[in-house]
């Protein structure tokens, strides 16, 4: 997910329980990393904290049931400005690894 315009958000992401593959894609057209995908594994035992700047799309794949991910953001949430990228976008060709696509469960943001 990513935000457009005034409601763009930078995020701090950490895992309180479980583990995830966290993926961020640079969507800033003026960036030398435009379109580049960054991947990190965050777990409740490595105590990682990931900073995702404004202008990045962000998603994650949970490896364990009952995984809990915590965000801190720098701007208000406005669902009308939210957009997304399909996980298997052929242009980005994100290598998610570790999963069988037929077993994916997509959850709504709460």
C-alpha positions as a LaTeX table, in Angstrom:
\begin{tabular}{lrrr}
\hline
Residue & $x$ (\AA) & $y$ (\AA) & $z$ (\AA) \\
\hline
Unk1 & 0.00 & 0.00 & 0.00 \\
Unk2 & 1.03 & 3.57 & $-0.50$ \\
Unk3 & $-0.44$ & 7.02 & $-0.02$ \\
Unk4 & $-0.80$ & 9.77 & $-2.57$ \\
Unk5 & $-0.36$ & 13.52 & $-2.13$ \\
Unk6 & $-0.88$ & 15.35 & 1.15 \\
Unk7 & $-1.52$ & 12.14 & 3.10 \\
Unk8 & 1.73 & 10.36 & 2.15 \\
Unk9 & 3.19 & 8.51 & 5.12 \\
Unk10 & 6.64 & 7.55 & 6.30 \\
Unk11 & 6.55 & 4.43 & 8.49 \\
Unk12 & 8.48 & 2.67 & 11.19 \\
Unk13 & 7.69 & $-1.04$ & 11.08 \\
Unk14 & 8.46 & $-3.72$ & 13.65 \\
Unk15 & 7.22 & $-7.22$ & 14.43 \\
Unk16 & 5.85 & $-7.85$ & 17.92 \\
Unk17 & 5.01 & $-11.51$ & 17.31 \\
Unk18 & 5.98 & $-13.87$ & 14.48 \\
Unk19 & 8.01 & $-13.04$ & 11.38 \\
Unk20 & 7.51 & $-11.34$ & 8.03 \\
Unk21 & 9.20 & $-10.64$ & 4.73 \\
Unk22 & 8.80 & $-6.88$ & 4.44 \\
Unk23 & 8.91 & $-5.35$ & 0.96 \\
Unk24 & 9.15 & $-1.67$ & 0.01 \\
Unk25 & 9.23 & $-0.29$ & $-3.54$ \\
Unk26 & 10.55 & 3.20 & $-4.31$ \\
Unk27 & 7.85 & 5.06 & $-6.28$ \\
Unk28 & 9.55 & 8.46 & $-6.22$ \\
Unk29 & 10.01 & 9.28 & $-9.90$ \\
Unk30 & 12.92 & 11.64 & $-9.17$ \\
Unk31 & 14.82 & 8.96 & $-7.21$ \\
Unk32 & 17.79 & 7.08 & $-8.64$ \\
Unk33 & 16.19 & 4.00 & $-7.02$ \\
Unk34 & 12.80 & 4.49 & $-8.74$ \\
Unk35 & 11.12 & 1.09 & $-9.14$ \\
Unk36 & 13.70 & $-0.69$ & $-6.99$ \\
Unk37 & 12.47 & $-3.26$ & $-4.50$ \\
Unk38 & 13.95 & $-3.53$ & $-1.00$ \\
Unk39 & 13.30 & $-6.66$ & 1.11 \\
Unk40 & 13.95 & $-7.34$ & 4.77 \\
Unk41 & 13.05 & $-10.16$ & 7.13 \\
Unk42 & 11.72 & $-8.87$ & 10.44 \\
Unk43 & 11.02 & $-11.16$ & 13.40 \\
Unk44 & 10.05 & $-10.88$ & 17.03 \\
Unk45 & 13.53 & $-12.17$ & 17.92 \\
Unk46 & 15.77 & $-9.96$ & 15.74 \\
Unk47 & 14.15 & $-6.77$ & 17.09 \\
Unk48 & 14.45 & $-5.04$ & 13.74 \\
Unk49 & 12.91 & $-1.65$ & 13.12 \\
Unk50 & 12.46 & $-0.69$ & 9.48 \\
Unk51 & 12.09 & 2.90 & 8.28 \\
Unk52 & 10.09 & 3.34 & 5.07 \\
Unk53 & 10.15 & 6.90 & 3.66 \\
Unk54 & 7.23 & 8.72 & 2.08 \\
Unk55 & 6.86 & 7.78 & $-1.58$ \\
Unk56 & 7.36 & 4.03 & $-1.11$ \\
Unk57 & 4.83 & 1.27 & $-1.63$ \\
Unk58 & 4.87 & $-1.18$ & 1.27 \\
Unk59 & 3.66 & $-4.72$ & 1.87 \\
Unk60 & 4.62 & $-7.82$ & 3.77 \\
Unk61 & 4.22 & $-11.58$ & 3.83 \\
Unk62 & 3.66 & $-13.16$ & 7.26 \\
Unk63 & 5.46 & $-16.46$ & 7.75 \\
Unk64 & 3.63 & $-17.52$ & 10.91 \\
Unk65 & 0.01 & $-17.58$ & 12.09 \\
Unk66 & $-0.94$ & $-14.80$ & 14.51 \\
Unk67 & 1.89 & $-12.54$ & 13.41 \\
Unk68 & 1.54 & $-9.02$ & 14.81 \\
Unk69 & 3.07 & $-6.07$ & 12.93 \\
Unk70 & 3.25 & $-2.61$ & 14.48 \\
Unk71 & 3.49 & 0.67 & 12.55 \\
Unk72 & 4.30 & 4.20 & 13.62 \\
Unk73 & 3.45 & 6.79 & 10.95 \\
Unk74 & 4.07 & 10.50 & 10.51 \\
Unk75 & 0.73 & 11.49 & 9.02 \\
Unk76 & $-3.01$ & 10.94 & 9.40 \\
Unk77 & $-4.63$ & 7.90 & 7.78 \\
Unk78 & $-6.95$ & 8.75 & 4.90 \\
Unk79 & $-8.23$ & 5.65 & 3.08 \\
Unk80 & $-9.46$ & 7.69 & 0.09 \\
Unk81 & $-5.82$ & 8.47 & $-0.82$ \\
Unk82 & $-4.60$ & 4.89 & $-0.51$ \\
Unk83 & $-3.55$ & 2.86 & $-3.53$ \\
Unk84 & $-1.80$ & $-0.43$ & $-4.06$ \\
Unk85 & 0.27 & $-2.68$ & $-6.28$ \\
Unk86 & $-0.60$ & $-6.30$ & $-6.96$ \\
Unk87 & 1.92 & $-8.64$ & $-5.33$ \\
Unk88 & 2.81 & $-10.33$ & $-8.63$ \\
Unk89 & 3.16 & $-7.21$ & $-10.81$ \\
Unk90 & 5.25 & $-8.36$ & $-13.80$ \\
Unk91 & 7.05 & $-5.01$ & $-14.16$ \\
Unk92 & 8.34 & $-5.06$ & $-10.59$ \\
Unk93 & 8.89 & $-8.86$ & $-10.56$ \\
Unk94 & 9.17 & $-8.96$ & $-6.76$ \\
Unk95 & 10.65 & $-12.27$ & $-5.61$ \\
Unk96 & 8.60 & $-12.99$ & $-2.50$ \\
Unk97 & 9.99 & $-16.53$ & $-2.01$ \\
Unk98 & 8.77 & $-18.99$ & 0.57 \\
Unk99 & 5.14 & $-19.27$ & $-0.44$ \\
Unk100 & 2.67 & $-20.94$ & $-2.74$ \\
Unk101 & 0.44 & $-18.24$ & $-4.26$ \\
Unk102 & $-2.66$ & $-20.44$ & $-4.10$ \\
Unk103 & $-2.38$ & $-20.39$ & $-0.28$ \\
Unk104 & $-2.23$ & $-16.60$ & 0.10 \\
Unk105 & $-4.73$ & $-14.89$ & 2.39 \\
Unk106 & $-5.24$ & $-11.17$ & 1.83 \\
Unk107 & $-6.31$ & $-9.24$ & 4.92 \\
Unk108 & $-7.98$ & $-5.88$ & 5.15 \\
Unk109 & $-6.20$ & $-3.08$ & 6.96 \\
Unk110 & $-7.53$ & $-2.55$ & 10.48 \\
\hline
\end{tabular}
